[in-house]
Short mmCIF file of C-alpha atoms and ligand atoms in Angstrom, two decimals:
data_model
loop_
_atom_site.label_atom_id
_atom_site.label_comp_id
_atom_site.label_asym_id
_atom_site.label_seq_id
_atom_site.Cartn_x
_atom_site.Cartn_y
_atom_site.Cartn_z
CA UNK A 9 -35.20 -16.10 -25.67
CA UNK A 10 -33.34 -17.68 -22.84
CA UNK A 11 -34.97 -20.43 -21.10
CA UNK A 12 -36.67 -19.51 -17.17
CA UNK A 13 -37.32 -21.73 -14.58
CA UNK A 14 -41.30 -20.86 -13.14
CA UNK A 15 -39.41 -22.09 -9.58
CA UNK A 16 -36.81 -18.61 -10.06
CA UNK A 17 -38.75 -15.73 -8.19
CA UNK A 18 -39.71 -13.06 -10.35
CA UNK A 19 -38.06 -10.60 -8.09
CA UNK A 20 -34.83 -11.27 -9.83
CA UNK A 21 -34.86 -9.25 -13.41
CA UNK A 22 -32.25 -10.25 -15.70
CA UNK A 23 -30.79 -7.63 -17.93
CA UNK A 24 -29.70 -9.63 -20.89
CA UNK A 25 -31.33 -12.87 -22.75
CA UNK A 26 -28.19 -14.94 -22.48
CA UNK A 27 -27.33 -18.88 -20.82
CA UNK A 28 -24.29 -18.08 -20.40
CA UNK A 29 -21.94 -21.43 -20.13
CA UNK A 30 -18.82 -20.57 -20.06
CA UNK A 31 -16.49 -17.34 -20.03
CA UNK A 32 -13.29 -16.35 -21.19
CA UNK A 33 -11.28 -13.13 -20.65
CA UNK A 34 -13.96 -10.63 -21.93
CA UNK A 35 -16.46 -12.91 -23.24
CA UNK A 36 -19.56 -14.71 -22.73
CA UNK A 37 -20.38 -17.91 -24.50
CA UNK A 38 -24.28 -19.45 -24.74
CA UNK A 39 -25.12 -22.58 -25.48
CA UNK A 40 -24.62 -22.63 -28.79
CA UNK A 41 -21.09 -21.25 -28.31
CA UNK A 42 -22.30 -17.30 -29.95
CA UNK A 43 -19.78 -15.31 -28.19
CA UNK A 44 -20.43 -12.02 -26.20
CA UNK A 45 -18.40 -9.37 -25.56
CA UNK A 46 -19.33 -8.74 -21.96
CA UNK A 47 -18.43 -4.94 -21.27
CA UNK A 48 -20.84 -5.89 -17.52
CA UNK A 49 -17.93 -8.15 -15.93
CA UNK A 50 -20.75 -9.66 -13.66
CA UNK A 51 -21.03 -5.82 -12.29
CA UNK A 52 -17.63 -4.75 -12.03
CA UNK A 53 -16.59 -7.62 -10.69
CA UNK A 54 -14.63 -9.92 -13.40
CA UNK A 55 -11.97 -7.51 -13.62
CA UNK A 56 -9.49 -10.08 -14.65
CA UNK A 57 -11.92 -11.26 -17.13
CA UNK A 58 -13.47 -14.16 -17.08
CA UNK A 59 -11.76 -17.19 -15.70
CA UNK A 60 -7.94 -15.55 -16.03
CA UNK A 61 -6.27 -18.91 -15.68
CA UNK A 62 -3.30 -17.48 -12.58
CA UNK A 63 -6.60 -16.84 -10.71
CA UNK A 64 -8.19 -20.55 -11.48
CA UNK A 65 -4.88 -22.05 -10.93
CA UNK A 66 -4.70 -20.43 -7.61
CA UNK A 67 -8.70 -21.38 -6.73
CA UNK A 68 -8.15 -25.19 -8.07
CA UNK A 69 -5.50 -25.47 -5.25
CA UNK A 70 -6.76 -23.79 -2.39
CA UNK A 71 -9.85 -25.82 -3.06
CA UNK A 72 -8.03 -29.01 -2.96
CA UNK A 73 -6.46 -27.64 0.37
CA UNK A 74 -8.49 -26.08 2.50
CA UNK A 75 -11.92 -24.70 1.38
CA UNK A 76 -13.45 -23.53 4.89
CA UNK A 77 -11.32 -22.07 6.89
CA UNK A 78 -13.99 -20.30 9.72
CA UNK A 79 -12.30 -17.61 10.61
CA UNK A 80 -13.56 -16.99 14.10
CA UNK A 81 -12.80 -20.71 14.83
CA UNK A 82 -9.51 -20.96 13.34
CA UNK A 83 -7.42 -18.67 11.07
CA UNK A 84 -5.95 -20.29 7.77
CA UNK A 85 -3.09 -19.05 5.53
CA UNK A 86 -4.34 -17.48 2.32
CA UNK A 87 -6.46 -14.76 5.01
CA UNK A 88 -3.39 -14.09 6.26
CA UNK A 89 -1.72 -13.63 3.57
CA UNK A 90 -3.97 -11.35 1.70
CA UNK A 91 -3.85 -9.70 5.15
CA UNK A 92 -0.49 -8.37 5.05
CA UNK A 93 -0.33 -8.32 0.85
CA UNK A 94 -3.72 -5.62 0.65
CA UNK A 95 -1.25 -3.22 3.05
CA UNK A 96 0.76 -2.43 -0.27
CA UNK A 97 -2.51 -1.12 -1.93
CA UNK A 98 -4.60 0.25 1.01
CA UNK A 99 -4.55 4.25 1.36
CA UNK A 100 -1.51 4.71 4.30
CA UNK A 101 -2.53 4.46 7.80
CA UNK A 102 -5.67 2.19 6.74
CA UNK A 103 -4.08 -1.14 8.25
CA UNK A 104 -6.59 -3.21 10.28
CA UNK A 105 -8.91 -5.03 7.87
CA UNK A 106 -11.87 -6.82 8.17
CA UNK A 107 -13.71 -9.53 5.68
CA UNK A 108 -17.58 -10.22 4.66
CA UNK A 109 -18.67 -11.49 1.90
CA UNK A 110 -20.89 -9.22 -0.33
CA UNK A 111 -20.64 -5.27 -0.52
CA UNK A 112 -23.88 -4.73 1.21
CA UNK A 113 -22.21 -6.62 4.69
CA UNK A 114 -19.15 -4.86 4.04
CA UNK A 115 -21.46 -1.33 4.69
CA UNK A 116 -23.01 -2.78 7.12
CA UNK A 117 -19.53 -3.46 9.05
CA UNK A 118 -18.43 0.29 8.22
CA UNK A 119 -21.89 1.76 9.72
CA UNK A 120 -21.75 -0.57 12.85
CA UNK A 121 -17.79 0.35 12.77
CA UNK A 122 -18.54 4.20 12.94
CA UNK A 123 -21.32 4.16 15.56
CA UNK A 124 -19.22 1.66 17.93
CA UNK A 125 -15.99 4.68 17.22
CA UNK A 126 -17.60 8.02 17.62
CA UNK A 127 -20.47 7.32 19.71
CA UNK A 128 -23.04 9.07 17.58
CA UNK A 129 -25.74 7.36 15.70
CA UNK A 130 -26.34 9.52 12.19
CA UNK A 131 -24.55 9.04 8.89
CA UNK A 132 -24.79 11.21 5.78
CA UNK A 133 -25.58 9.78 2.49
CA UNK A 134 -26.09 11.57 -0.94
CA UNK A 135 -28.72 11.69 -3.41
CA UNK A 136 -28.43 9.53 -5.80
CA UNK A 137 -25.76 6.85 -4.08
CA UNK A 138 -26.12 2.68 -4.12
CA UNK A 139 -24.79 1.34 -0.93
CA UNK A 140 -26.59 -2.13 -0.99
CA UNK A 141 -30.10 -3.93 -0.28
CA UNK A 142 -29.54 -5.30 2.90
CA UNK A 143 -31.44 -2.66 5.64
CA UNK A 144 -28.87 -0.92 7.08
CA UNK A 145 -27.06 -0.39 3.53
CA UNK A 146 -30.60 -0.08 1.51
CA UNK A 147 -31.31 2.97 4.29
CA UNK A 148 -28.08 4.55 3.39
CA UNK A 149 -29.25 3.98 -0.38
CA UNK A 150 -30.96 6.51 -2.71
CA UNK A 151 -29.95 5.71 -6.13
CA UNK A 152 -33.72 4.71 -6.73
CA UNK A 153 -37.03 4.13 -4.83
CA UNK A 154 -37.60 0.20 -6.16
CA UNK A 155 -35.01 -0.28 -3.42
CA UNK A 156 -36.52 1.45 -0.43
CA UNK A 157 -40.23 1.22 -1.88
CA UNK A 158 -42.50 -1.01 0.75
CA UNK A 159 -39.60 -2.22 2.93
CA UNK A 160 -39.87 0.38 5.09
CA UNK A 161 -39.63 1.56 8.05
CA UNK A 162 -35.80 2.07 7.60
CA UNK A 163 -33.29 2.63 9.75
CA UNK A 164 -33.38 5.95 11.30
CA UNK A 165 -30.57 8.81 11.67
CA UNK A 166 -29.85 9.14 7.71
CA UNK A 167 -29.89 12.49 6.57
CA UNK A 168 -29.58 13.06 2.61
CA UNK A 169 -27.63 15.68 0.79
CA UNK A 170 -27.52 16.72 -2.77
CA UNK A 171 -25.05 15.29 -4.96
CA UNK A 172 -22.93 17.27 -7.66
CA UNK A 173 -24.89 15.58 -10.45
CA UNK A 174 -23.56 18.64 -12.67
CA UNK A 175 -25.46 17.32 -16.00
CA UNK A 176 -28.69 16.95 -14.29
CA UNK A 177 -28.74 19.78 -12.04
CA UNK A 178 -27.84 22.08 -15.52
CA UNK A 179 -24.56 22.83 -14.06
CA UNK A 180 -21.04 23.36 -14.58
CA UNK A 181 -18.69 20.80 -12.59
CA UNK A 182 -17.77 23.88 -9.88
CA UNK A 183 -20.94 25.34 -9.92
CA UNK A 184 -22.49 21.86 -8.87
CA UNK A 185 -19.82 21.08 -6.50
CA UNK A 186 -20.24 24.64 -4.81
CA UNK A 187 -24.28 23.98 -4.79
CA UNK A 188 -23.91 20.71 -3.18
CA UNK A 189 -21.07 21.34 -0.20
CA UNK A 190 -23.44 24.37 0.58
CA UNK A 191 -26.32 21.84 0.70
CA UNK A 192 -23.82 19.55 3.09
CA UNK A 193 -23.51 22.56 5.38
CA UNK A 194 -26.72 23.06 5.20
CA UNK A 195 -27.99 20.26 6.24
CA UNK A 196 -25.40 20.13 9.19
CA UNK A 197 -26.57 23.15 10.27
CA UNK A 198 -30.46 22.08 10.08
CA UNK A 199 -30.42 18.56 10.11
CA UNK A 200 -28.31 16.23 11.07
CA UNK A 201 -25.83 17.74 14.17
CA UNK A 202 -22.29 17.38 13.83
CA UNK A 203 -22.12 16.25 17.52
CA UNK A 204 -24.89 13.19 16.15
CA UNK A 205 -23.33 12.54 13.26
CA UNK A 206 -21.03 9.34 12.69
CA UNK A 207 -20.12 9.15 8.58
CA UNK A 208 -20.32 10.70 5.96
CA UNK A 209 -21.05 8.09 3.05
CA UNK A 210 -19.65 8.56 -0.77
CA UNK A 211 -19.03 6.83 -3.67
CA UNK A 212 -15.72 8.31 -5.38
CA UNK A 213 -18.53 7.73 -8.22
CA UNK A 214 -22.26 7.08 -8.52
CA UNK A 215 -22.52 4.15 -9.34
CA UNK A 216 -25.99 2.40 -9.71
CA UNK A 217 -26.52 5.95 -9.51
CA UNK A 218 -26.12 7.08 -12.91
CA UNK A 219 -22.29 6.83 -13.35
CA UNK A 220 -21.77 10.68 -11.93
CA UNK A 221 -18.25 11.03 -11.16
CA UNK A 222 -17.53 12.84 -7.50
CA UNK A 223 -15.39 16.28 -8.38
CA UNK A 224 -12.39 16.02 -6.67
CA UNK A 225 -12.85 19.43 -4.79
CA UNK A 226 -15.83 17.82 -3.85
CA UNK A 227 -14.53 15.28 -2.17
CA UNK A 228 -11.77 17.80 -0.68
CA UNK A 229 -14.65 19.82 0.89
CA UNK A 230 -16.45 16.56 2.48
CA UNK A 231 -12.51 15.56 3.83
CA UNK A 232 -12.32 18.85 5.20
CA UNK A 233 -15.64 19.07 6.82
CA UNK A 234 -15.06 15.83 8.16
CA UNK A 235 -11.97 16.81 9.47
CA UNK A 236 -13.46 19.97 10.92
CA UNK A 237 -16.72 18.00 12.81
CA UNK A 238 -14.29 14.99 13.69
CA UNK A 239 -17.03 13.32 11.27
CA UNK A 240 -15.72 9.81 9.81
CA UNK A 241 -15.08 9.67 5.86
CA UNK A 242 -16.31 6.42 4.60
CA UNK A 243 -15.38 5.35 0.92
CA UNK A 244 -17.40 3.09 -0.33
CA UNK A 245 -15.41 2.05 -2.88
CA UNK A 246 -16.82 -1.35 -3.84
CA UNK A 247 -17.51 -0.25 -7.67
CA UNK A 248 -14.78 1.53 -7.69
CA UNK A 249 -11.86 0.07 -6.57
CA UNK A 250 -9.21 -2.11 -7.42
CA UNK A 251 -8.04 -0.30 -10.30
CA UNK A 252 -11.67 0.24 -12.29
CA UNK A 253 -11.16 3.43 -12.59
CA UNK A 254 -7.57 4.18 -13.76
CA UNK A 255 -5.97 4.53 -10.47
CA UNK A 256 -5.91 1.65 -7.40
CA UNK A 257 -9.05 3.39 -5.83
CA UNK A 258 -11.87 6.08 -7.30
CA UNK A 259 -10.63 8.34 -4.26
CA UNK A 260 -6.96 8.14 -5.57
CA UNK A 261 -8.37 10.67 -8.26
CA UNK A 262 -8.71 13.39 -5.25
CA UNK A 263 -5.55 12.36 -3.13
CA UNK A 264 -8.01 12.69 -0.04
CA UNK A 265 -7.68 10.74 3.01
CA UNK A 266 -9.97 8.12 3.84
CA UNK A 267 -11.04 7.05 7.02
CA UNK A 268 -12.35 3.95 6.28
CA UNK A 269 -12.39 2.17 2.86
CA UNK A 270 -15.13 -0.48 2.20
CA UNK A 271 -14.41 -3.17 -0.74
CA UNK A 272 -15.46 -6.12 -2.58
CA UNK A 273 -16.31 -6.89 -6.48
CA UNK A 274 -12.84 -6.81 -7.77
CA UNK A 275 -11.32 -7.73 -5.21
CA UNK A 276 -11.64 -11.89 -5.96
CA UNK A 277 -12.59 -11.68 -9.46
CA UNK A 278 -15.94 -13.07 -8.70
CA UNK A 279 -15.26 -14.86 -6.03
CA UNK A 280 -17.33 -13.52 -2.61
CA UNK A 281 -15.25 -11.86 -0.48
CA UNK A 282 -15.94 -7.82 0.84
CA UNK A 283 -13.62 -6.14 3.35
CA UNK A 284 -13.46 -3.07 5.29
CA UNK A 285 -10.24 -1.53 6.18
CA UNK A 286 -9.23 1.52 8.86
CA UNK A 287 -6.89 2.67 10.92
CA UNK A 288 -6.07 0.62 14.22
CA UNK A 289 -7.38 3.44 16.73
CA UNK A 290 -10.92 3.33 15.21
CA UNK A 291 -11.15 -0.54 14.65
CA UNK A 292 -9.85 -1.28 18.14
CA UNK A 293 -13.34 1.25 19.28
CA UNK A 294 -15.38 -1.63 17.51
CA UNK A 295 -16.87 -3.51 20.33
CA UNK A 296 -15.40 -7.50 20.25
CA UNK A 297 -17.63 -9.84 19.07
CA UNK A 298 -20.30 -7.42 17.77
CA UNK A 299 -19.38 -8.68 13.91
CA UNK A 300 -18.32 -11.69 11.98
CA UNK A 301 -20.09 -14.18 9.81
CA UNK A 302 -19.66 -17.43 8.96
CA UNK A 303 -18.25 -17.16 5.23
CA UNK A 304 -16.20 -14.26 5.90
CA UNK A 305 -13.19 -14.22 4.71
CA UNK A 306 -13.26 -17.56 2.78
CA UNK A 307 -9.66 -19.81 1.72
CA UNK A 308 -10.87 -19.79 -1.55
CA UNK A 309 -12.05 -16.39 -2.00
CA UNK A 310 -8.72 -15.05 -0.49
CA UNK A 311 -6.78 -17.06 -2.73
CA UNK A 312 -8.67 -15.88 -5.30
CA UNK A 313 -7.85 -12.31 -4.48
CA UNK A 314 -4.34 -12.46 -3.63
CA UNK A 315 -4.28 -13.98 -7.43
CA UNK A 316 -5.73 -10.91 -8.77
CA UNK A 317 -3.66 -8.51 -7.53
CA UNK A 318 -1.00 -10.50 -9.09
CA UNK A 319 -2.38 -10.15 -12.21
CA UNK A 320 -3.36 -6.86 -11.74
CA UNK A 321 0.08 -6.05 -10.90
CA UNK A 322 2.50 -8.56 -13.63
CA UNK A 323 -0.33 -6.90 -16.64
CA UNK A 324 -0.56 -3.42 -15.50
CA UNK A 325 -4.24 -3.07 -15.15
CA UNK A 326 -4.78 -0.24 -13.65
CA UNK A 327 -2.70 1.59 -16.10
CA UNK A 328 -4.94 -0.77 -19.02
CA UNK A 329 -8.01 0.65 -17.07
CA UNK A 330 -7.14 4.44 -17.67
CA UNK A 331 -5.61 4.06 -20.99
CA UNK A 332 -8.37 1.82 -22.26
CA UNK A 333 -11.12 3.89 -20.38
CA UNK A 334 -9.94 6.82 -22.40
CA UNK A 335 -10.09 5.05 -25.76
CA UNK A 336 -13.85 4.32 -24.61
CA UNK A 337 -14.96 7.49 -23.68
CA UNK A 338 -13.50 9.56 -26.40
CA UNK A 339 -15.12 6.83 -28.89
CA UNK A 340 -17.93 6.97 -27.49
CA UNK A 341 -18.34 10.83 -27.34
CA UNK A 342 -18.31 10.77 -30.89
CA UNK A 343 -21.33 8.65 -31.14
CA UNK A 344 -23.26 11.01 -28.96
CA UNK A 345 -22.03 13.84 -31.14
CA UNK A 346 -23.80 11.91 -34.12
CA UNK A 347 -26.71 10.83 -32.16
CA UNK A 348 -27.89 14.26 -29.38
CA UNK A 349 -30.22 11.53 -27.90
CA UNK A 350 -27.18 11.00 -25.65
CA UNK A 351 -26.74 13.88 -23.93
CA UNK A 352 -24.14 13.14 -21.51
CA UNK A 353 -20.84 10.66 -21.79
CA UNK A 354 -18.68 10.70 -18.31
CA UNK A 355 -16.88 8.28 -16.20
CA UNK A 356 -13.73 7.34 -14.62
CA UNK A 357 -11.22 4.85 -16.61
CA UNK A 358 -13.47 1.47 -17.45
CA UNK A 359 -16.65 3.22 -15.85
CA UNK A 360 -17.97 4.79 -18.21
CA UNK A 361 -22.09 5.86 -18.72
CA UNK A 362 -24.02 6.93 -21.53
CA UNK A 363 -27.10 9.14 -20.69
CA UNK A 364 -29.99 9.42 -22.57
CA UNK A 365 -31.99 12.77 -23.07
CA UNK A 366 -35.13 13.94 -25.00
CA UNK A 367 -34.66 16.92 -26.73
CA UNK A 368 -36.64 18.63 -23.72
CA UNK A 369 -33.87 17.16 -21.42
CA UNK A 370 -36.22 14.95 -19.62
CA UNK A 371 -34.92 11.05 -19.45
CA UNK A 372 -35.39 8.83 -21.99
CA UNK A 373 -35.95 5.68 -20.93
CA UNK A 374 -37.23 3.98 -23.79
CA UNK A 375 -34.39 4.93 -25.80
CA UNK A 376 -31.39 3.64 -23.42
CA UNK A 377 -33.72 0.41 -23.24
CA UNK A 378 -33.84 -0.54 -26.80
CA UNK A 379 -30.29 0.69 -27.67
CA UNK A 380 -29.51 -1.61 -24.70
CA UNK A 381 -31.29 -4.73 -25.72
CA UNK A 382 -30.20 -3.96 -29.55
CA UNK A 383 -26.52 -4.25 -28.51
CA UNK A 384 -26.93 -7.21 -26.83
CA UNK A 385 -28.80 -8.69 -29.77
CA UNK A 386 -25.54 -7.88 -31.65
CA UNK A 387 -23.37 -9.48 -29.11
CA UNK A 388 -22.29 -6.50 -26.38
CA UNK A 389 -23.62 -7.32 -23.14
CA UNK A 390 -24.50 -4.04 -20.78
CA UNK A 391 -26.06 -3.02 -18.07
CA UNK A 392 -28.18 0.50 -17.50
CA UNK A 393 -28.25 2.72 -14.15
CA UNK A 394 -29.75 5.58 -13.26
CA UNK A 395 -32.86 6.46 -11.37
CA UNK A 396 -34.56 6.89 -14.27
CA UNK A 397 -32.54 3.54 -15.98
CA UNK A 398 -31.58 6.08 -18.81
CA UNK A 399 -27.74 5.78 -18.88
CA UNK A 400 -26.34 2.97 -20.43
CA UNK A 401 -23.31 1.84 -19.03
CA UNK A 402 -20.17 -0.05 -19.81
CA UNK A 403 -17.70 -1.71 -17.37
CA UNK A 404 -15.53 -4.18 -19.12
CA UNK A 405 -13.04 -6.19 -17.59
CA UNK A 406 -9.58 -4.19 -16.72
CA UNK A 407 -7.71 -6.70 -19.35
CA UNK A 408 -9.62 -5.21 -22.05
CA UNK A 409 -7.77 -4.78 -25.55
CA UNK A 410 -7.69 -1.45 -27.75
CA UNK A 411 -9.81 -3.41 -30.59
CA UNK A 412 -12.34 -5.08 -28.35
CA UNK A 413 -12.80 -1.62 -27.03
CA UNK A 414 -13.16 -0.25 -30.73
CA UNK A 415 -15.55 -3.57 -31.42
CA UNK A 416 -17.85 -2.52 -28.91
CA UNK A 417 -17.71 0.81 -30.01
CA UNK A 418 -18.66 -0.34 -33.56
CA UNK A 419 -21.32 -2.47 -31.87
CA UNK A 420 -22.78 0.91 -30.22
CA UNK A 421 -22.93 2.94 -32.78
CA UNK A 422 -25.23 0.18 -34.87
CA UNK A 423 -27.07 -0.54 -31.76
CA UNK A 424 -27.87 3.21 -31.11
CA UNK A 425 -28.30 3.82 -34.96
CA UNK A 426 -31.64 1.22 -34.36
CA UNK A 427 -32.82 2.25 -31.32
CA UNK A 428 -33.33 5.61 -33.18
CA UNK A 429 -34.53 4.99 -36.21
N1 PMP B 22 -21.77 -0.32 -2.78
C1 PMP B 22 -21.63 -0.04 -4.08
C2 PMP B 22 -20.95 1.22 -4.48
C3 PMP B 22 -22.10 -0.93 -5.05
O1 PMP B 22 -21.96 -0.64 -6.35
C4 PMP B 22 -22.73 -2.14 -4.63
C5 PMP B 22 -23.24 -3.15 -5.63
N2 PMP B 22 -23.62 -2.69 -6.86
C6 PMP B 22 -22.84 -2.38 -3.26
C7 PMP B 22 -22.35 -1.47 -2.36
C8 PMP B 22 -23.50 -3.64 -2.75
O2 PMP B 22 -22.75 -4.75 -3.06
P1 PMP B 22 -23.40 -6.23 -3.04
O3 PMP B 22 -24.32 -6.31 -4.21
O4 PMP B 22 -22.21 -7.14 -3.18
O5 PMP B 22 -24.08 -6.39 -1.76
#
């Protein structure tokens, strides 16, 4: 067991019993140098792997340079140049950015954002989403009640509409993606007023959620009714993005338009740094002065990122992501086929969740858990999701290789086999 400190709070719970030391591409080391293959990249966020050494070259010299750079004191290089280097990625028409830190801030910026542009107060979230802990985000969150639970009351003016979680709901993908735009315009209609309502929240993909990809005529129908409300479209890409899930970002899967895109995890391969980015007309409606921070947009961190999406670009990640997430998911449909305790494999390139099922299609909990921990005893670190904590899921680093892919798969199957028997 890995060794605690009695000063750590118990509120943090730690998903695996490793000390890690050290990492390296898509592994883990302990202490005593056992090597993990780490299919959680720190929650989507190594997607580089560990410590890719163009990203720690580029971090070693901005921190011999210039580490704090404030950027509402002075502005510094390596912001700017991320600046002008994210417009080649960013969804057209989405070029005024702003930087935070954390994912959570970065939601926080987009709600403020689309209150200080349309006037209206109310966003729209859906069941099931993860848009971060701190109050504003953790009010737009549903993805389960240990988040909201006793920190109440939240922030008013969120209005919650079913999400097309076909598997659960006992639906096919259309049927679930009819059912839940009717629910949207039902809840319009009832609810939450077009005239009072400011964004529309999604994830291209649950996330903490469950790992429930969004149909894409699903997120046609929200673009469309935002369209037809003059309702913003906020992506909350943060899991998603950079390439994760076989394209640049989860919404590229749909070929909707955006109206604002919130990131962070792979953007600085683990270094903090969250942005928002949207068109001019709506960020010049944000009121001056009303956001900032005093980490935002750190040297380092930008460095960091403008690193990755060299590597990202010289290795051909994103195309790695799809090719490899395919490799994944078909492997790992065949070890559901042998094993009906996993009812449901889905995802979206390297996002990819395993849910588990009892016969009478109630969650099973207790499963997941031990086929969990039992792959981690074996060396594959992963993390679970789901309200329920029943879907294992997988989200290795975007430089995985076909055979660590088929070594975890190996792992899985053994790990399962146990938690089973
Ligand atoms: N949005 C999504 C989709 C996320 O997955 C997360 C983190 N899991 C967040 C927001 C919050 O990010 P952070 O933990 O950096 O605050």
């Amino acid at each position: 067991m890995v060794e605690q400190s009695a000063r750590l709070s118990p509120i943090l719970k730690q998903a695996t019993p490793v000390l890690a030391t050290r990492g390296e591409g898509a592994y883990i080391f302990d202490e005593d140098e056992r090597r993990y293959l780490d299919f959680t990249a720190g929650i989507g966020v190594t997607s580089t792997g560990h410590c890719h050494p163009k990203v720690v070259a580029a971090a070693q010299q901005q921190v011999a340079t210039l580490i704090h750079g404030q950027y509402t004191t002075v502005m510094h290089r390596p912001l700017l140049r991320l600046t002008e280097r994210l417009g080649s990625v960013l969804p057209p028409g989405l070029d005024r950015l702003f930087y935070v830190n954390s994912g959570s801030e970065a939601v926080e910026a987009a709600l403020r954002l689309a209150r200080h542009a349309t006037g209206r107060q109310n966003a729209i979230v859906f069941q099931g989403s993860f848009h971060g802990r701190t109050m504003g985000a953790a009010s737009l969150t549903t993805s389960g009640t240990k988040i909201r639970a006793g920190i109440g009351p939240l922030m008013p003016g969120v209005a919650i509409s079913a999400f097309p979680y076909a598997y659960r709901l006992g639906m096919s993908e259309e049927q679930a993606t009819d059912f839940a735009l009717r629910e949207l315009d039902y809840l319009l209609a009832t609810t939450s007023s077009p005239k009072d309502t400011a964004a529309i929240f999604i994830e291209p993909m649950l996330g903490e959620g469950g790992y429930v990809p969004a149909p894409p005529a699903f997120l046609e129908g929200l673009r469309e009714r935002a369209d037809r409300h003059g309702i913003l479209l906020v992506l909350d890409e943060v899991q998603t993005g950079f390439g994760r899930t076989g394209r640049f970002w989860g919404h590229d899967h749909a070929g909707i338009r955006p109206d604002v895109v919130i990131t962070a995890k792979g953007l600085a391969s683990g270094f903090p740094l969250s942005a928002i980015a949207a068109p001019s007309e709506l960020m010049e409606r944000a009121w001056p002065g009303s956001q900032g921070g005093t980490y935002g947009g750190n040297a380092v961190s930008c460095a960091a990122a403008l690193a990755t999406l060299d590597v990202i670009e010289e290795e051909g990640l994103v195309d790695n992501a799809a090719t490899m997430g395919a490799r994944l998911q078909k492997a790992l449909s065949q070890v559901a086929d042998e094993h009906p305790v996993i009812g449901d494999v889905r995802g979206m390139g390297l996002l990819v969740g395993n849910e588990f099922t009892t016969p009478d299609g109630a969650p099973d909990t207790a499963t997941a858990t031990r086929a969990h921990q039992a792959a981690a005893d074996r060396g594959l670190l992963l993390l679970t999701c789901g309200a329920y904590g029943n879907v294992v899921r997988m989200i290795p680093p975007l430089i995985v290789t076909g055979e660590q892919v088929d070594a975890a798969v190996e792992i899985w199957a053994e790990a399962v086999a146990a938690a089973t028997s």
